[in-house]
Tab-separated table of C-alpha atoms in Angstrom:
chain	number	residue	atom	x	y	z
A	1	UNK	CA	192.689	131.043	183.707
A	2	UNK	CA	195.007	132.151	186.529
A	3	UNK	CA	198.732	132.218	185.854
A	4	UNK	CA	201.407	131.307	188.351
A	5	UNK	CA	203.662	134.026	189.771
A	6	UNK	CA	207.148	134.368	188.261
A	7	UNK	CA	209.857	132.452	190.060
A	8	UNK	CA	213.632	132.624	190.181
A	9	UNK	CA	215.227	130.074	187.814
A	10	UNK	CA	216.766	127.072	189.536
A	11	UNK	CA	220.539	127.000	190.017
A	12	UNK	CA	220.862	124.125	187.562
A	13	UNK	CA	219.349	126.362	184.871
A	14	UNK	CA	221.764	129.242	185.406
A	15	UNK	CA	225.254	129.777	184.027
A	16	UNK	CA	228.304	130.469	186.192
A	17	UNK	CA	231.903	131.503	185.585
A	18	UNK	CA	235.348	131.330	187.194
A	19	UNK	CA	236.393	134.737	188.580
A	20	UNK	CA	240.014	133.860	189.366
A	21	UNK	CA	241.318	136.016	186.497
A	22	UNK	CA	239.549	139.129	187.762
A	23	UNK	CA	240.480	141.628	190.473
A	24	UNK	CA	240.219	139.842	193.872
A	25	UNK	CA	238.192	142.576	195.609
A	26	UNK	CA	235.785	142.980	192.722
A	27	UNK	CA	235.433	139.197	192.589
A	28	UNK	CA	234.617	139.109	196.308
A	29	UNK	CA	231.887	141.713	195.838
A	30	UNK	CA	230.275	139.437	193.259
A	31	UNK	CA	229.146	137.237	196.192
A	32	UNK	CA	226.759	139.962	197.387
A	33	UNK	CA	223.123	139.024	196.847
A	34	UNK	CA	220.938	141.146	194.581
A	35	UNK	CA	217.157	141.302	194.872
A	36	UNK	CA	215.509	139.492	191.954
A	37	UNK	CA	212.378	141.179	190.627
A	38	UNK	CA	209.686	140.891	187.982
A	39	UNK	CA	209.353	143.560	185.264
A	40	UNK	CA	206.808	145.180	187.609
A	41	UNK	CA	209.504	145.351	190.336
A	42	UNK	CA	207.968	142.658	192.514
A	43	UNK	CA	210.657	140.979	194.630
A	44	UNK	CA	210.714	137.224	194.024
A	45	UNK	CA	214.048	136.095	195.482
A	46	UNK	CA	217.773	136.760	195.650
A	47	UNK	CA	220.887	135.643	193.788
A	48	UNK	CA	224.569	136.575	193.894
A	49	UNK	CA	225.760	139.446	191.703
A	50	UNK	CA	227.882	137.146	189.553
A	51	UNK	CA	224.854	135.118	188.522
A	52	UNK	CA	222.751	138.246	187.974
A	53	UNK	CA	225.264	139.936	185.676
A	54	UNK	CA	226.113	137.081	183.298
A	55	UNK	CA	224.513	137.656	179.904
A	56	UNK	CA	223.730	133.947	179.642
A	57	UNK	CA	221.359	134.379	182.586
A	58	UNK	CA	220.109	137.827	181.594
A	59	UNK	CA	219.072	136.344	178.263
A	60	UNK	CA	216.867	133.944	180.230
A	61	UNK	CA	215.065	136.908	181.756
A	62	UNK	CA	216.929	137.285	185.059
A	63	UNK	CA	216.220	140.812	186.354
A	64	UNK	CA	217.345	142.576	189.543
A	65	UNK	CA	216.777	145.827	191.455
A	66	UNK	CA	219.275	148.707	191.302
A	67	UNK	CA	219.622	152.436	191.842
A	68	UNK	CA	221.334	155.356	190.121
A	69	UNK	CA	222.194	158.240	192.472
A	70	UNK	CA	222.921	161.756	191.210
A	71	UNK	CA	224.634	164.148	193.651
A	72	UNK	CA	224.340	167.854	192.821
A	73	UNK	CA	226.192	170.655	194.619
A	74	UNK	CA	223.731	172.898	196.483
A	75	UNK	CA	225.611	176.104	195.632
A	76	UNK	CA	226.734	175.560	192.038
A	77	UNK	CA	224.138	173.051	190.826
A	78	UNK	CA	226.929	170.956	189.329
A	79	UNK	CA	226.648	167.158	189.060
A	80	UNK	CA	229.292	164.855	190.553
A	81	UNK	CA	230.394	162.324	187.923
A	82	UNK	CA	232.570	159.266	188.370
A	83	UNK	CA	234.711	157.200	186.023
A	84	UNK	CA	234.518	153.537	186.955
A	85	UNK	CA	237.787	151.839	187.883
A	86	UNK	CA	239.698	149.637	185.449
A	87	UNK	CA	239.304	146.833	188.011
A	88	UNK	CA	235.504	146.782	187.640
A	89	UNK	CA	234.210	143.560	186.090
A	90	UNK	CA	231.315	145.266	184.308
A	91	UNK	CA	231.640	148.495	182.308
A	92	UNK	CA	235.222	149.339	183.420
A	93	UNK	CA	236.676	152.801	182.724
A	94	UNK	CA	233.304	154.270	181.723
A	95	UNK	CA	231.970	157.609	182.948
A	96	UNK	CA	228.651	157.561	184.720
A	97	UNK	CA	226.502	159.325	187.295
A	98	UNK	CA	227.673	159.727	190.879
A	99	UNK	CA	226.931	156.182	192.017
A	100	UNK	CA	225.194	153.167	190.511
A	101	UNK	CA	224.706	149.977	192.505
A	102	UNK	CA	222.187	147.674	194.161
A	103	UNK	CA	220.158	147.286	197.323
A	104	UNK	CA	221.179	143.931	198.739
A	105	UNK	CA	219.239	141.014	200.113
A	106	UNK	CA	222.085	140.746	202.645
A	107	UNK	CA	220.716	143.746	204.589
A	108	UNK	CA	217.174	143.722	205.969
A	109	UNK	CA	216.722	147.492	205.692
A	110	UNK	CA	217.689	147.445	202.016
A	111	UNK	CA	214.750	145.124	201.274
A	112	UNK	CA	212.182	147.642	202.560
A	113	UNK	CA	210.073	148.862	199.633
A	114	UNK	CA	207.896	151.474	201.396
A	115	UNK	CA	208.984	155.024	200.431
A	116	UNK	CA	211.898	153.450	198.522
A	117	UNK	CA	213.614	152.951	201.876
A	118	UNK	CA	215.816	150.071	200.744
A	119	UNK	CA	217.330	151.807	197.723
A	120	UNK	CA	217.829	155.037	199.685
A	121	UNK	CA	219.758	153.187	202.405
A	122	UNK	CA	221.776	151.352	199.753
A	123	UNK	CA	222.639	154.639	198.038
A	124	UNK	CA	223.998	156.094	201.279
A	125	UNK	CA	226.054	152.934	201.885
A	126	UNK	CA	227.544	152.841	198.387
A	127	UNK	CA	228.353	156.557	198.186
A	128	UNK	CA	230.502	155.915	201.237
A	129	UNK	CA	232.035	152.717	199.826
A	130	UNK	CA	232.830	154.070	196.359
A	131	UNK	CA	233.458	157.775	196.894
A	132	UNK	CA	234.203	157.966	200.604
A	133	UNK	CA	231.279	160.347	201.166
A	134	UNK	CA	230.327	160.239	204.873
A	135	UNK	CA	226.789	158.875	205.380
A	136	UNK	CA	225.935	161.930	207.469
A	137	UNK	CA	226.309	164.073	204.327
A	138	UNK	CA	223.902	161.956	202.233
A	139	UNK	CA	221.295	160.521	204.656
A	140	UNK	CA	218.621	158.276	203.103
A	141	UNK	CA	215.779	160.688	203.839
A	142	UNK	CA	217.431	163.454	201.789
A	143	UNK	CA	217.190	161.659	198.434
A	144	UNK	CA	214.453	162.668	196.022
A	145	UNK	CA	213.086	159.599	194.246
A	146	UNK	CA	212.007	160.307	190.665
A	147	UNK	CA	211.175	157.120	188.775
A	148	UNK	CA	212.180	153.545	187.971
A	149	UNK	CA	213.501	152.430	184.600
A	150	UNK	CA	213.762	148.893	183.220
A	151	UNK	CA	216.660	148.426	180.810
A	152	UNK	CA	218.995	145.716	179.474
A	153	UNK	CA	222.573	146.378	178.373
A	154	UNK	CA	225.449	144.020	177.475
A	155	UNK	CA	228.930	144.951	178.714
A	156	UNK	CA	231.430	142.759	176.861
A	157	UNK	CA	229.473	139.743	175.665
A	158	UNK	CA	230.004	137.815	178.910
A	159	UNK	CA	228.693	140.405	181.370
A	160	UNK	CA	225.825	142.853	181.304
A	161	UNK	CA	223.050	144.585	183.205
A	162	UNK	CA	219.324	143.904	183.366
A	163	UNK	CA	217.796	146.105	186.022
A	164	UNK	CA	214.829	147.921	187.425
A	165	UNK	CA	216.790	151.042	188.288
A	166	UNK	CA	215.568	153.646	190.811
A	167	UNK	CA	216.675	157.187	189.949
A	168	UNK	CA	217.596	159.254	193.004
A	169	UNK	CA	218.647	162.929	193.100
A	170	UNK	CA	220.236	164.622	196.109
A	171	UNK	CA	221.789	168.044	196.678
A	172	UNK	CA	224.681	167.895	199.121
A	173	UNK	CA	227.994	169.604	199.805
A	174	UNK	CA	230.004	166.401	200.061
A	175	UNK	CA	233.545	165.395	200.961
A	176	UNK	CA	234.919	163.030	198.307
A	177	UNK	CA	237.647	160.485	199.101
A	178	UNK	CA	237.436	157.931	196.295
A	179	UNK	CA	238.093	154.221	196.684
A	180	UNK	CA	240.657	153.528	193.911
A	181	UNK	CA	239.333	149.990	193.468
A	182	UNK	CA	235.974	151.509	192.511
A	183	UNK	CA	236.734	154.935	191.045
A	184	UNK	CA	239.331	155.860	188.411
A	185	UNK	CA	238.390	159.562	188.316
A	186	UNK	CA	235.653	161.985	189.314
A	187	UNK	CA	234.636	165.552	188.540
A	188	UNK	CA	231.905	168.127	189.109
A	189	UNK	CA	230.278	169.257	185.840
A	190	UNK	CA	227.623	171.699	184.743
A	191	UNK	CA	225.272	170.888	181.881
A	192	UNK	CA	227.489	172.408	179.212
A	193	UNK	CA	230.550	170.567	180.513
A	194	UNK	CA	228.676	167.253	180.497
A	195	UNK	CA	227.477	167.839	176.948
A	196	UNK	CA	231.095	168.502	176.025
A	197	UNK	CA	232.124	165.206	177.615
A	198	UNK	CA	229.574	163.369	175.472
A	199	UNK	CA	231.082	164.760	172.272
A	200	UNK	CA	234.770	164.553	173.258
A	201	UNK	CA	236.849	161.761	171.755
A	202	UNK	CA	237.997	159.022	174.111
A	203	UNK	CA	235.109	159.178	176.584
A	204	UNK	CA	232.765	156.243	177.035
A	205	UNK	CA	229.639	156.176	179.192
A	206	UNK	CA	227.602	153.482	180.905
A	207	UNK	CA	224.453	152.532	178.984
A	208	UNK	CA	222.071	153.346	181.838
A	209	UNK	CA	223.559	156.826	182.198
A	210	UNK	CA	223.212	157.449	178.469
A	211	UNK	CA	219.540	156.424	178.612
A	212	UNK	CA	218.823	158.612	181.634
A	213	UNK	CA	220.680	161.557	180.076
A	214	UNK	CA	218.866	161.100	176.770
A	215	UNK	CA	215.341	161.110	178.189
A	216	UNK	CA	215.364	162.674	181.649
A	217	UNK	CA	218.513	164.176	183.138
A	218	UNK	CA	218.721	167.552	181.431
A	219	UNK	CA	215.038	168.426	181.844
A	220	UNK	CA	215.079	167.482	185.547
A	221	UNK	CA	218.360	169.358	185.967
A	222	UNK	CA	216.648	172.426	184.495
A	223	UNK	CA	213.866	172.134	187.077
A	224	UNK	CA	216.429	171.808	189.875
A	225	UNK	CA	218.210	174.956	188.696
A	226	UNK	CA	214.988	176.888	188.145
A	227	UNK	CA	214.318	177.601	191.810
A	228	UNK	CA	216.330	177.667	194.990
A	229	UNK	CA	215.020	176.837	198.434
A	230	UNK	CA	213.562	180.107	199.685
A	231	UNK	CA	214.795	179.498	203.235
A	232	UNK	CA	218.387	178.441	202.493
A	233	UNK	CA	219.041	180.158	199.168
A	234	UNK	CA	220.502	176.859	197.904
A	235	UNK	CA	219.588	174.379	195.198
A	236	UNK	CA	217.498	171.647	196.818
A	237	UNK	CA	216.427	168.508	194.950
A	238	UNK	CA	213.530	167.767	197.280
A	239	UNK	CA	212.310	171.370	197.224
A	240	UNK	CA	212.457	171.657	193.423
A	241	UNK	CA	211.557	168.156	192.243
A	242	UNK	CA	209.034	166.752	194.698
A	243	UNK	CA	205.878	165.867	192.790
A	244	UNK	CA	207.377	166.699	189.392
A	245	UNK	CA	207.422	163.055	188.261
A	246	UNK	CA	204.874	160.263	188.678
A	247	UNK	CA	207.213	157.492	189.770
A	248	UNK	CA	204.536	154.896	190.406
A	249	UNK	CA	205.207	152.878	187.248
A	250	UNK	CA	208.285	151.138	185.889
A	251	UNK	CA	209.333	152.775	182.613
A	252	UNK	CA	210.698	150.381	179.968
A	253	UNK	CA	213.660	151.962	178.154
A	254	UNK	CA	215.520	150.776	175.066
């Protein structure tokens, strides 16, 4: 017997919340429209970020598309980390990878699925918005897509994440001019320094970054550092990592 395709829950079935007590700019950004997907990453609609990130709706199965971008320095191989701003509504003050955000239904190009075009374009846009990195330094075609993970993580009981998250690596010598409404701090770290951050008292990390670091980051980082581009003499994510991972399936992570 054939089953009907998944659909986005009706508005009357979804919870909402008053954002007047939160930072005005972060509240405004909650009006952006995420792409709603099935667990197989099939786009089935769009809803505002506020609706997508309320645990009451996540617990009903609401799932959206996201990306996690990792910027590595082409000469040192170090990873650019960010600490999320105190003003952030979800996971404030936590350390995480260079940039984590969403392709939006608001932009036609960010809905393109072929060759991960939409998430690549979104990554370039958000690296500029959050870290002030000029788009010319991180063009969409320079990202190396690795895989997609499906995870669920509460933030504070009210808010959380439930995403199909595209993991993107890029090597780039970037200019960083952080947006203080998005970024509390940032630093370049090597593997040993990151491991030290994990064990140091007082640091907290986003749940998606902890999952990626646990299962993937350090082994892929090793591959990146294992060979430089023969022509440039620099670390090159596309040169080192192309074909290393079969990213055709969504990987469920817990």
